[in-house]
CSV table of C-alpha atoms in Angstrom, one decimal:
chain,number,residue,atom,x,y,z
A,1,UNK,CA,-15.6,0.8,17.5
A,2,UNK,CA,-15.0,4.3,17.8
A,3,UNK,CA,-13.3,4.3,21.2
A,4,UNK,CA,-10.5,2.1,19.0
A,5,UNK,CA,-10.8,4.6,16.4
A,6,UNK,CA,-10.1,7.5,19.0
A,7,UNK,CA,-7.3,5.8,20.3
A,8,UNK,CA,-5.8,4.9,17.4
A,9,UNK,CA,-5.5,8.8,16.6
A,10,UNK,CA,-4.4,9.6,19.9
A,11,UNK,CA,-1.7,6.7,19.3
A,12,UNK,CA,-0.5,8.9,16.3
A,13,UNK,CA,-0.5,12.5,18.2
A,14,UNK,CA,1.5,11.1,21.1
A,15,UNK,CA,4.0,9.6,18.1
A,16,UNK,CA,3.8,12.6,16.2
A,17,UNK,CA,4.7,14.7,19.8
A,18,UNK,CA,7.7,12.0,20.5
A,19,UNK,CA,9.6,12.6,17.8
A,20,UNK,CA,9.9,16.2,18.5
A,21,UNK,CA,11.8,15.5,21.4
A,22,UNK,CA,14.0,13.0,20.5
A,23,UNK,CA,14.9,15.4,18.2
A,24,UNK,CA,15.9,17.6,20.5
A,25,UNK,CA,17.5,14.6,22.1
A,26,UNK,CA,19.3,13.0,19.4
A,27,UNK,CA,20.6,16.7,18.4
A,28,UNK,CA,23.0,16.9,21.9
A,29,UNK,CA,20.2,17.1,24.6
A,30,UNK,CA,19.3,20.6,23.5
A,31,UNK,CA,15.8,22.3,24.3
A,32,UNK,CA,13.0,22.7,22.0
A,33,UNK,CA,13.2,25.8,19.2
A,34,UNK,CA,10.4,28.2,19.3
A,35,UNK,CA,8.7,26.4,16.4
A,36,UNK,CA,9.1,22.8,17.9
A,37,UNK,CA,7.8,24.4,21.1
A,38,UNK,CA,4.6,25.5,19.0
A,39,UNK,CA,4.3,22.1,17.5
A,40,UNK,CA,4.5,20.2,20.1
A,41,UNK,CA,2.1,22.5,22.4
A,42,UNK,CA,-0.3,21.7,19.5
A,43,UNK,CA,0.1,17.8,19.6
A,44,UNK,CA,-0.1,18.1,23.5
A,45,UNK,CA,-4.1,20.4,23.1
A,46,UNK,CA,-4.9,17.9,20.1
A,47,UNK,CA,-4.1,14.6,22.3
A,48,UNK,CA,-5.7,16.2,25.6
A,49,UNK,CA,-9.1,16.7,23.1
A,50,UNK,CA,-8.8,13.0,21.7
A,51,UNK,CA,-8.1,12.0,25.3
A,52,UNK,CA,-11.3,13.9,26.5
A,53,UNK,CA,-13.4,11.9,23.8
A,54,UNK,CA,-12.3,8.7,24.7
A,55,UNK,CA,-13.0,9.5,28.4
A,56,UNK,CA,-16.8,10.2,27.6
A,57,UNK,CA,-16.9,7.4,25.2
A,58,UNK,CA,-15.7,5.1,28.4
A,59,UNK,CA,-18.1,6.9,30.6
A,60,UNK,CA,-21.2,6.0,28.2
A,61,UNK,CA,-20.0,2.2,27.6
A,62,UNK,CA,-19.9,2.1,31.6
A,63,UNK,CA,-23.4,3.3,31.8
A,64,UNK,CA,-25.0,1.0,29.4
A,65,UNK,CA,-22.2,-2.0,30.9
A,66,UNK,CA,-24.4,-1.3,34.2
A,67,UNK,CA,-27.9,-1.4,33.1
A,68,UNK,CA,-27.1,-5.0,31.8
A,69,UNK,CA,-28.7,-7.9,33.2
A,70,UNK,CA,-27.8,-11.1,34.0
A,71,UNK,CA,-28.5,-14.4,31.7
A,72,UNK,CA,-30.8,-16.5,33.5
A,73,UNK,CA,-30.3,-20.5,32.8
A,74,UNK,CA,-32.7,-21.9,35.4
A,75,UNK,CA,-34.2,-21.1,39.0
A,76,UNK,CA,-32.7,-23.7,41.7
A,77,UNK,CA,-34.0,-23.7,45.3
A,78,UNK,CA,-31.2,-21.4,46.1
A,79,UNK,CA,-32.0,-18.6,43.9
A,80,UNK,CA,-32.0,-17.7,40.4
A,81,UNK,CA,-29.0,-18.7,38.3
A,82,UNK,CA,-26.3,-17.2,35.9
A,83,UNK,CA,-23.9,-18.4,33.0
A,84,UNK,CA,-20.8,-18.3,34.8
A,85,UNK,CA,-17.9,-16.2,33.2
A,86,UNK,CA,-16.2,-18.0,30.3
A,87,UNK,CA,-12.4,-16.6,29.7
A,88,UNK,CA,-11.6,-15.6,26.5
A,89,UNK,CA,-9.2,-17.5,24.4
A,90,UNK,CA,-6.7,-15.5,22.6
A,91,UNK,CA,-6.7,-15.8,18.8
A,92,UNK,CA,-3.4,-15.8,17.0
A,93,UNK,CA,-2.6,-12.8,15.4
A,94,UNK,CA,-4.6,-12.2,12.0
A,95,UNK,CA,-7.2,-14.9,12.8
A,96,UNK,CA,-9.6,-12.2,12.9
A,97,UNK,CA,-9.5,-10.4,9.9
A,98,UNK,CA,-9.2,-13.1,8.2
A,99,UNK,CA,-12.6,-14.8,9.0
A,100,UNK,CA,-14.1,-11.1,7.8
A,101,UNK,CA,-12.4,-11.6,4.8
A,102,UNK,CA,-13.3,-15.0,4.9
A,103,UNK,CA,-17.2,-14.8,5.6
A,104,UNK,CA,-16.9,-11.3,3.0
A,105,UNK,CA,-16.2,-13.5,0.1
A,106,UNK,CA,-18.2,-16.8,0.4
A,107,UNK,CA,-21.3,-14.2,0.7
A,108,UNK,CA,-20.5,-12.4,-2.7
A,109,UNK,CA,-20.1,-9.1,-0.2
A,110,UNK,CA,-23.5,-9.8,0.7
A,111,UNK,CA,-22.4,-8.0,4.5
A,112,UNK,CA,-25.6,-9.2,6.0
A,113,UNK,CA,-25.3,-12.5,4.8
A,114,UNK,CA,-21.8,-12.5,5.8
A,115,UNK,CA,-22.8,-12.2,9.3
A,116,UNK,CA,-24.8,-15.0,9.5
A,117,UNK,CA,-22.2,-17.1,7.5
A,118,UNK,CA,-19.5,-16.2,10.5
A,119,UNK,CA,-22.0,-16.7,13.0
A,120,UNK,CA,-22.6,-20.2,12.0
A,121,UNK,CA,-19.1,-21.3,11.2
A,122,UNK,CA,-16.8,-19.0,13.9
A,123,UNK,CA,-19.9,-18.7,16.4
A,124,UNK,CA,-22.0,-15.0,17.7
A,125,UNK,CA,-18.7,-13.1,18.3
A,126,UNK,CA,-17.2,-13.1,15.0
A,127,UNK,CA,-20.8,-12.8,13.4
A,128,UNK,CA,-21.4,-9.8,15.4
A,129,UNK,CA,-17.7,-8.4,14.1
A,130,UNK,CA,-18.8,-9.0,10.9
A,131,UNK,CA,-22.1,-7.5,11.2
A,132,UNK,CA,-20.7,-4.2,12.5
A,133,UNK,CA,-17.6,-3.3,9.7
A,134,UNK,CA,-17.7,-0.4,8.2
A,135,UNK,CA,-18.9,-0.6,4.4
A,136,UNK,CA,-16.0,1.8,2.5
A,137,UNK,CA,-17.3,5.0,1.1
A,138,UNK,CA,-15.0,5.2,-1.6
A,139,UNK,CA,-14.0,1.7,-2.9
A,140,UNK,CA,-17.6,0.5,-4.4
A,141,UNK,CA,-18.0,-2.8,-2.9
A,142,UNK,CA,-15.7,-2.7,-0.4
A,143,UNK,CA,-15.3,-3.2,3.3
A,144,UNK,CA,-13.3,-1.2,5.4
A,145,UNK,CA,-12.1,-3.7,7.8
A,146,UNK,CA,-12.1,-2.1,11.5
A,147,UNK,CA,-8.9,-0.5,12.8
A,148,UNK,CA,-8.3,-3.3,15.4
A,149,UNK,CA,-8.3,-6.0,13.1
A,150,UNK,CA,-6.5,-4.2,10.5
A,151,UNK,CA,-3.3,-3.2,12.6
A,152,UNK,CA,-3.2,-6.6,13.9
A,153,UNK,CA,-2.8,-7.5,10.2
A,154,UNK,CA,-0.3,-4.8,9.3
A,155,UNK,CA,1.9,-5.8,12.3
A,156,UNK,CA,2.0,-9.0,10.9
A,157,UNK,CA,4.2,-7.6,8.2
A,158,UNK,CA,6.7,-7.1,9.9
A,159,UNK,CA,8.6,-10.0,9.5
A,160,UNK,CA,7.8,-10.8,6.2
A,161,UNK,CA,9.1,-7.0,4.8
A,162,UNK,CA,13.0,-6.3,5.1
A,163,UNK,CA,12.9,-2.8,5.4
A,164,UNK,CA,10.1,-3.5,8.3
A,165,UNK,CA,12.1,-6.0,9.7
A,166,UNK,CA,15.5,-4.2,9.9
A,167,UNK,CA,13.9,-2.0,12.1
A,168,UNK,CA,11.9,1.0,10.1
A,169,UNK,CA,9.8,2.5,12.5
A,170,UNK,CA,5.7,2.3,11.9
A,171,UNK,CA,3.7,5.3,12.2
A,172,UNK,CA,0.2,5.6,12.8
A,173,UNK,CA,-1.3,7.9,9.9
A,174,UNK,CA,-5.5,7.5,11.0
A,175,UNK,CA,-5.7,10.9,9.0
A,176,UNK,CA,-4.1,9.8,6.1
A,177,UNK,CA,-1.3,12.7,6.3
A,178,UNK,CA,1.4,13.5,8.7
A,179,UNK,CA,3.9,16.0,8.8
A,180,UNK,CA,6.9,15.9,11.5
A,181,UNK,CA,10.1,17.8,11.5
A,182,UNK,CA,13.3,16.0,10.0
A,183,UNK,CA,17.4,16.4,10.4
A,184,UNK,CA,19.3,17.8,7.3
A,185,UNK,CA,22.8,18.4,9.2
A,186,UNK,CA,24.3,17.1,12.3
A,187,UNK,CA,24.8,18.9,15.7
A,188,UNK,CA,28.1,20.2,16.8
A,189,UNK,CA,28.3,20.9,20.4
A,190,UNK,CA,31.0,22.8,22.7
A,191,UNK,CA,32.4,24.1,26.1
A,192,UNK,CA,31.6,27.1,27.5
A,193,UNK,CA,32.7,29.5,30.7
A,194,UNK,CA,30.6,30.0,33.4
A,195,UNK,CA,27.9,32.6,32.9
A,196,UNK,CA,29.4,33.0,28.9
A,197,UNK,CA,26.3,32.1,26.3
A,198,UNK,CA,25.7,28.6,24.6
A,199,UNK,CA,27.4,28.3,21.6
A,200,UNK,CA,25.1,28.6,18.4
A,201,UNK,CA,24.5,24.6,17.1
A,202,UNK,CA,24.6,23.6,13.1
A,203,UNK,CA,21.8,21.4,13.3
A,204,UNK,CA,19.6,22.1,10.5
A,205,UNK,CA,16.3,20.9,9.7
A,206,UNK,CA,13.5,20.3,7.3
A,207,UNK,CA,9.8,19.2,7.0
A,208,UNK,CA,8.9,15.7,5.8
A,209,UNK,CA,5.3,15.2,4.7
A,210,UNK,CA,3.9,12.3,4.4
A,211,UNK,CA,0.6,11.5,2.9
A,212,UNK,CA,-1.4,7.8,1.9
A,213,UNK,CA,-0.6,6.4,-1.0
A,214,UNK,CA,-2.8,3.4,-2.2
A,215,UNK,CA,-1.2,-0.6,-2.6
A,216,UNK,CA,-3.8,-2.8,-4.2
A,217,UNK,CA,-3.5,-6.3,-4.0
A,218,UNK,CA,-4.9,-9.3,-6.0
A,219,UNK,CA,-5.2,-12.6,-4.0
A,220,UNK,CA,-6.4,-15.6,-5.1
A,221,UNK,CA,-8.0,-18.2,-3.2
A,222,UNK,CA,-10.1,-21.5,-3.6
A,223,UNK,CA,-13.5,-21.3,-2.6
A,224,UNK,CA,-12.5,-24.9,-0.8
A,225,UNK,CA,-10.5,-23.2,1.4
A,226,UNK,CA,-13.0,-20.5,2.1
A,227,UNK,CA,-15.6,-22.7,2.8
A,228,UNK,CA,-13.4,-24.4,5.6
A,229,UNK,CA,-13.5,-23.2,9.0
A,230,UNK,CA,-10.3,-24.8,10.6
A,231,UNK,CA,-7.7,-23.1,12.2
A,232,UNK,CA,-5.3,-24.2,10.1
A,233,UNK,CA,-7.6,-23.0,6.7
A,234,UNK,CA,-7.9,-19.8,8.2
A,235,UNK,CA,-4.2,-19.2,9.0
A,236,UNK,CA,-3.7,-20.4,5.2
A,237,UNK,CA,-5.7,-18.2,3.8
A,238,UNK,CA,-3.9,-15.5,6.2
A,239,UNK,CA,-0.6,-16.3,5.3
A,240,UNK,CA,-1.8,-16.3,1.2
A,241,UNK,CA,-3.1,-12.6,1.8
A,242,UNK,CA,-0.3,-11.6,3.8
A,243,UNK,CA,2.1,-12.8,0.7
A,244,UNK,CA,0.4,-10.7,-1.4
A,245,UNK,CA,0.8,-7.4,0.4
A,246,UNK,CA,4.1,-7.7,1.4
A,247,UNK,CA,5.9,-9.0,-1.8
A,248,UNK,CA,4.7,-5.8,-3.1
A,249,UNK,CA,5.8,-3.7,-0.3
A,250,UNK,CA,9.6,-5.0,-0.3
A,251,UNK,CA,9.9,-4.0,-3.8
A,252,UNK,CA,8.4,-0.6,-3.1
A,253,UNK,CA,10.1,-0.1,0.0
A,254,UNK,CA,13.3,-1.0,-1.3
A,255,UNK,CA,13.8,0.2,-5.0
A,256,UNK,CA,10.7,2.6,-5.8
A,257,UNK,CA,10.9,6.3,-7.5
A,258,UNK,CA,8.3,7.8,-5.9
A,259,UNK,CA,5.1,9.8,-7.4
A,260,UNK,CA,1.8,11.2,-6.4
A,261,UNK,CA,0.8,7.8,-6.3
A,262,UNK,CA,3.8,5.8,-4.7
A,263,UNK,CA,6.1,5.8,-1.5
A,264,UNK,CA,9.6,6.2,-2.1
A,265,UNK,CA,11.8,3.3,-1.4
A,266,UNK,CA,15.1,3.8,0.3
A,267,UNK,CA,17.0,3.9,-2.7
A,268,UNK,CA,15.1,7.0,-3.7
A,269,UNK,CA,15.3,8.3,-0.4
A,270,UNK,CA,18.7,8.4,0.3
A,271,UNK,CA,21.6,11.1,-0.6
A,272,UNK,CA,23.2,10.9,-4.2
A,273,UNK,CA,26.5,11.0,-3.1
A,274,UNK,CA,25.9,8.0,-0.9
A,275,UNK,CA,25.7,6.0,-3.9
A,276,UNK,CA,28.5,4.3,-4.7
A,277,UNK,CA,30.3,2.0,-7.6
A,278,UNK,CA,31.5,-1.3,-6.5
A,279,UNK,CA,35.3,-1.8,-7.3
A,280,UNK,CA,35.7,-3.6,-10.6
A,281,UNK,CA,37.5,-7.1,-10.2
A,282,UNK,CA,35.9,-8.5,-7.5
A,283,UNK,CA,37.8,-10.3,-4.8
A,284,UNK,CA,38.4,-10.3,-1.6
A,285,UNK,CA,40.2,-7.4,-1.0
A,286,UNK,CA,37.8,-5.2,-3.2
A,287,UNK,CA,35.2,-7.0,-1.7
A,288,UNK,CA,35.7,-5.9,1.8
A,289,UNK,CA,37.0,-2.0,0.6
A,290,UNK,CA,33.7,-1.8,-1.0
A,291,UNK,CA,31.6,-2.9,2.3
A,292,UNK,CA,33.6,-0.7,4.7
A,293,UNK,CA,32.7,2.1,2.0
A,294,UNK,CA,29.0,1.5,1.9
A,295,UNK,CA,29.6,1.7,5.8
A,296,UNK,CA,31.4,4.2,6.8
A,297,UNK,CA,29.1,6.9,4.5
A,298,UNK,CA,26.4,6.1,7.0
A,299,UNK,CA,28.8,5.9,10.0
A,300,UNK,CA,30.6,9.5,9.3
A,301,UNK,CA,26.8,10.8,8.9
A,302,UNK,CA,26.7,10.3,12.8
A,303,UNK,CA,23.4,9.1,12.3
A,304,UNK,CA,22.3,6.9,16.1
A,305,UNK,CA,23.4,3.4,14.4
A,306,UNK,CA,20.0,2.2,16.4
A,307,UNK,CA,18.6,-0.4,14.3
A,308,UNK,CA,21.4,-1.1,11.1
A,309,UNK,CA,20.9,-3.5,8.8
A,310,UNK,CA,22.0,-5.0,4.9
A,311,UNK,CA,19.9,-5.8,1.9
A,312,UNK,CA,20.9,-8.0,-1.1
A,313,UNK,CA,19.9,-10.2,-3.4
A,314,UNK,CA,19.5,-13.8,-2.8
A,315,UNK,CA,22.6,-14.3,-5.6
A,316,UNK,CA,24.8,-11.4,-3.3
A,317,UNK,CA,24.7,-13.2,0.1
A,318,UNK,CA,25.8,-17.0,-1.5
A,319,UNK,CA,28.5,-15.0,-2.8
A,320,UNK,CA,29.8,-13.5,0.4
A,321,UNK,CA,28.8,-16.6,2.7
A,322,UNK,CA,30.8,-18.7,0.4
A,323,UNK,CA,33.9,-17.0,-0.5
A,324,UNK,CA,37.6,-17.8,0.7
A,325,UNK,CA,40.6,-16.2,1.8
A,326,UNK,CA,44.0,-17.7,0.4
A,327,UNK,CA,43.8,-20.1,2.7
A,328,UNK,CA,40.8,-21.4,2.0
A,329,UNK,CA,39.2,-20.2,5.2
A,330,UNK,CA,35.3,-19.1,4.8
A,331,UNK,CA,35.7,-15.2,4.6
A,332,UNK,CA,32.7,-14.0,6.4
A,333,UNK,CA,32.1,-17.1,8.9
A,334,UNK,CA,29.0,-15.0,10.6
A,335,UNK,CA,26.8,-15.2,7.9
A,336,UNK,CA,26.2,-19.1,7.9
A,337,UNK,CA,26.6,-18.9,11.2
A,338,UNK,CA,24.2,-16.2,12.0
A,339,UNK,CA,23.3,-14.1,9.2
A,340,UNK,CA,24.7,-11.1,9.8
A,341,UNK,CA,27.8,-9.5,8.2
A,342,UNK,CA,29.7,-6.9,10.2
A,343,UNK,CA,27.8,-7.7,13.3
A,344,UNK,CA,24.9,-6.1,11.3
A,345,UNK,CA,22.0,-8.2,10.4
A,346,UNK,CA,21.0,-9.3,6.4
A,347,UNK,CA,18.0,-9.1,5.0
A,348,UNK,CA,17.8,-11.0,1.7
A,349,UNK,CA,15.3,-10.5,-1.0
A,350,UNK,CA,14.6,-11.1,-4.3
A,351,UNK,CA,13.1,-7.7,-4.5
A,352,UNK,CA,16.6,-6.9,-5.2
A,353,UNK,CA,17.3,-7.7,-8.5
A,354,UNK,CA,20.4,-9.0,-10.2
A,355,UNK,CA,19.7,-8.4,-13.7
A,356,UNK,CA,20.7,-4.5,-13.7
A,357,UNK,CA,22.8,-1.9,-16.0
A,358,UNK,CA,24.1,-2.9,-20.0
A,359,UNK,CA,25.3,-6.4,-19.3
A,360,UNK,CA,21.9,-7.4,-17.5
A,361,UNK,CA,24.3,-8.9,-14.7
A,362,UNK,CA,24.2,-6.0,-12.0
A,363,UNK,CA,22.6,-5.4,-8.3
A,364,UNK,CA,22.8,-3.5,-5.8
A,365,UNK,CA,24.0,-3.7,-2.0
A,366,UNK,CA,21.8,-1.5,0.8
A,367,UNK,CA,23.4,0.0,4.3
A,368,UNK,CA,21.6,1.6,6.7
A,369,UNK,CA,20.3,2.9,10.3
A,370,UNK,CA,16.5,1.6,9.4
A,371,UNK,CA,15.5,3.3,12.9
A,372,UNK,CA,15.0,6.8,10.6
A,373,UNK,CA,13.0,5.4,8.1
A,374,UNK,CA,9.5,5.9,8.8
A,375,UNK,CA,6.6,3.9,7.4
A,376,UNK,CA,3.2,5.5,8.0
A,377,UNK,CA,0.6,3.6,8.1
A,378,UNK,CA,-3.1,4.1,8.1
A,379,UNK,CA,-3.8,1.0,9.8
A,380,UNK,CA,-6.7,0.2,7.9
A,381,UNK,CA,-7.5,-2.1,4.9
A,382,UNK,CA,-10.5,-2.2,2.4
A,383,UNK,CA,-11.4,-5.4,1.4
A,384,UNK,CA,-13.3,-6.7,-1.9
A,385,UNK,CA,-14.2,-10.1,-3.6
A,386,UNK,CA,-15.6,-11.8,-7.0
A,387,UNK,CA,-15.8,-15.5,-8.5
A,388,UNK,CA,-15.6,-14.1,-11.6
A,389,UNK,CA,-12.9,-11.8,-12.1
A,390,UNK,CA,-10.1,-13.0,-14.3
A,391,UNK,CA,-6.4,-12.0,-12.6
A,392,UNK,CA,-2.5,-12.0,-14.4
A,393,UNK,CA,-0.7,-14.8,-13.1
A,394,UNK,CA,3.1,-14.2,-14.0
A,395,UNK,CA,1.3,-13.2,-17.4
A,396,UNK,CA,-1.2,-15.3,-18.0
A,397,UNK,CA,-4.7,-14.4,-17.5
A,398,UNK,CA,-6.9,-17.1,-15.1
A,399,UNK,CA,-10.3,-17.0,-14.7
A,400,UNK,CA,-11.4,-16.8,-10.9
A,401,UNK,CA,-14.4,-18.7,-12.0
A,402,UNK,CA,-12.9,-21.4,-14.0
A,403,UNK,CA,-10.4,-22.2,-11.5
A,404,UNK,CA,-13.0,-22.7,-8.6
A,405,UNK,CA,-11.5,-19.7,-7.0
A,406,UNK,CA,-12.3,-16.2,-5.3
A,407,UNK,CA,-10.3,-13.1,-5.9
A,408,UNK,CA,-10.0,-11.0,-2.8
A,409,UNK,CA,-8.5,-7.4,-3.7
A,410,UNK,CA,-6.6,-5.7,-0.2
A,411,UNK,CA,-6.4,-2.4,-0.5
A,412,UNK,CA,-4.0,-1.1,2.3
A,413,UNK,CA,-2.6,3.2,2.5
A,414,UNK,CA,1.0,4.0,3.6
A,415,UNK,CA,3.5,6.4,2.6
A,416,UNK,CA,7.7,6.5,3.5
A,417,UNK,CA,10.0,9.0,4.7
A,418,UNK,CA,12.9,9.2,6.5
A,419,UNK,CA,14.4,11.3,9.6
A,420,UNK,CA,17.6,11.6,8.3
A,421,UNK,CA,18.5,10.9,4.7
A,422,UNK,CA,22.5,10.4,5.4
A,423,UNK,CA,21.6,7.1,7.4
A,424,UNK,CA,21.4,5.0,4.2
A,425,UNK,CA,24.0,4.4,1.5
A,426,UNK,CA,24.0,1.6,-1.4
A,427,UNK,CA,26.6,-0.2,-4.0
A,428,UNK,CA,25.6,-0.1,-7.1
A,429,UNK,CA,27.1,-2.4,-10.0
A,430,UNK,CA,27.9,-5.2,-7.7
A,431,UNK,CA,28.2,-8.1,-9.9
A,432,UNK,CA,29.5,-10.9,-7.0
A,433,UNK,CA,28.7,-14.4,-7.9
A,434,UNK,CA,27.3,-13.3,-11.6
């Protein structure tokens, strides 16, 4: 357990030490600054101490692995006997947090109970797992799930998240804070003579902080399903938590002012003046000025252009994959065909809304390089249950305990940020297909 813990934080240094250079990298190839020499000679110290605390860690697990004796199954004339090795077979991802969470809540948290529950239905492996989580010092009640099953879940996400999908970049946070530096202004680069000075660069830069902010998440589930134990009720019930976390996160990550309490979203994140007003009158020609608009903010930024991506409402995309040119010819053929527009992938989510400004008939059109937005992530989750907790479903309050059911409450810490604020820009007013 704590070796993963240890590597986990070493994951984050090394992450933490990376970006510094491609900094440097991204900003013409140039060498460090005294200050990014000083913070990156600090990473390198606090990665070669991490490193030197997983190595003794190793060195003790070796030890004890060698004082281990054999299992002895009978004593045939030729000598005493062992259970031969068994190969392990791979779980699919999430299997294994789930049957904590699972074995959690059919024991009423009851974490030694729990144990023996997951023993009996998943077998001594997952009842030892269970046995050994970590009970959460600040959420009364709670589990904190350990740091290998918990970033198996998080990287789960991924797909089911646009803004993790399109490409934003996942940073370990163990600590719960990070702060890296971050590019304000562009480099600008030129020739020199031999033996004549390098010329003085207009790369700028600032500090981005990030620090854990706290997404709780109500999930309901039948106590028939927890009291399965099939494959295909555990990857259910994975899939139901999993839906709970991340329809939350595409709203936040998309549309959210942040606080003290919550990430920002990109909107948020991005410069004012890359805001933009869609073109009233919408038709084809409008249509496309206002894309290469959106566009060409984030492409005169000179931002990489690593990992670019849309995001629109469901209402947005039928619009542009269905309209014609005077011909009658499908405008943009590529987004039936492949859903992309420009080359550029879509991500489509209702987490955009098309009920925005006075006449309750606006959205909103997203552009970016999601390769600078960071997401960092503590890669662990609390769990919690109760058969008796009443829940608001789409406004209407259920009783857990009526309904047969068990409410399992994820509590997961991230925070957002990005490298370079000029690699996102957005339409605002877009009322296509209203």
């Amino acid at each position: 357990m704590r070796i993963t813990a240890l590597k986990t934080s070493l994951a984050g240094v090394l992450a933490a030490a990376e970006l510094i250079t491609t900094t440097a990298t991204a900003d013409g190839d140039r060498d460090l600054t005294a200050e990014e020499q000083t913070d990156f000679d600090a990473k390198m110290t606090e990665a070669a101490g991490i490193q030197a605390k997983i190595g003794r860690e190793e060195q003790v697990l070796k030890l004890k692995a060698s004082t281990a004796a054999p299992i002895v199954v009978g004593t045939p004339a030729g000598g005493p006997g062992t259970v031969p090795a068994v190969p392990a077979v791979a779980l699919p991802a999430g299997t294994m947090f789930t049957r904590i969470t699972m074995s959690l809540a059919a024991c009423n948290m009851d974490q030694r109970a729990a144990a023996d529950h997951a023993e009996q239905v998943w077998g001594t492996e997952t009842g030892q797992i269970v046995a050994n989580q970590e009970q959460s010092t600040n959420v009364r009640g709670g589990f904190l799930i350990n740091t290998a099953y918990s970033a198996d879940f998080v990287d789960l996400l991924r797909p089911r998240v646009v803004v993790r999908r399109l490409g934003a970049r996942s940073i370990p946070m163990p600590e719960g804070n990070l702060t890296m530096r971050k590019k304000t202004q562009g480099t600008t680069a030129g020739y020199v003579g031999e033996r004549q000075p390098a010329p003085t660069t207009d790369v700028q830069v600032g500090t981005m902080s990030m620090s854990a902010k706290t997404l709780r998440a109500l999930v309901p589930i039948t106590n028939q399903l927890i009291r399965r134990a099939s494959i295909g009720v555990v990857q259910m019930v994975r899939d139901d938590l999993l839906e709970g976390v991340a329809v939350k996160e595409d709203a936040v990550f998309i549309r959210n002012t942040g606080d003290t309490l919550t990430p920002n979203g990109v909107a948020a994140l991005m410069l004012a003046g890359n805001k933009l007003t869609m073109t009233a009158q919408p038709n084809l020609v409008t249509v496309t000025n206002d894309l290469m608009r959106v566009r060409l903010k984030v492409i005169n930024s000179n931002v990489p252009m690593i990992s670019c991506g849309w995001i629109m409402s469901p209402r947005t995309k039928m619009y542009l994959e269905t309209m014609r040119d005077g011909n009658g010819n499908i405008a943009f053929p590529e987004i039936g065909a492949n859903g992309t527009l420009y080359g550029y992938p879509i991500g489509m989510t209702t987490s955009v809304p098309d009920n925005l400004g006075a006449g309750g008939n606006e959205s909103e059109v997203y552009f970016g390089d999601f390769s600078q937005l960071l997401i960092g992530d503590t890669e662990a989750v609390t769990i919690a249950s109760s058969d008796t907790a009443a829940y608001d479903d789409a406004g209407v309050m259920r009783s857990a305990f009526s309904n047969d059911e068990t409410v399992v409450r994820l509590i997961a810490e991230h925070d957002t940020g990005t490298r370079y604020a000029a690699a996102f820009a957005m339409l605002t007013g877009v009322t296509w297909g209203a």
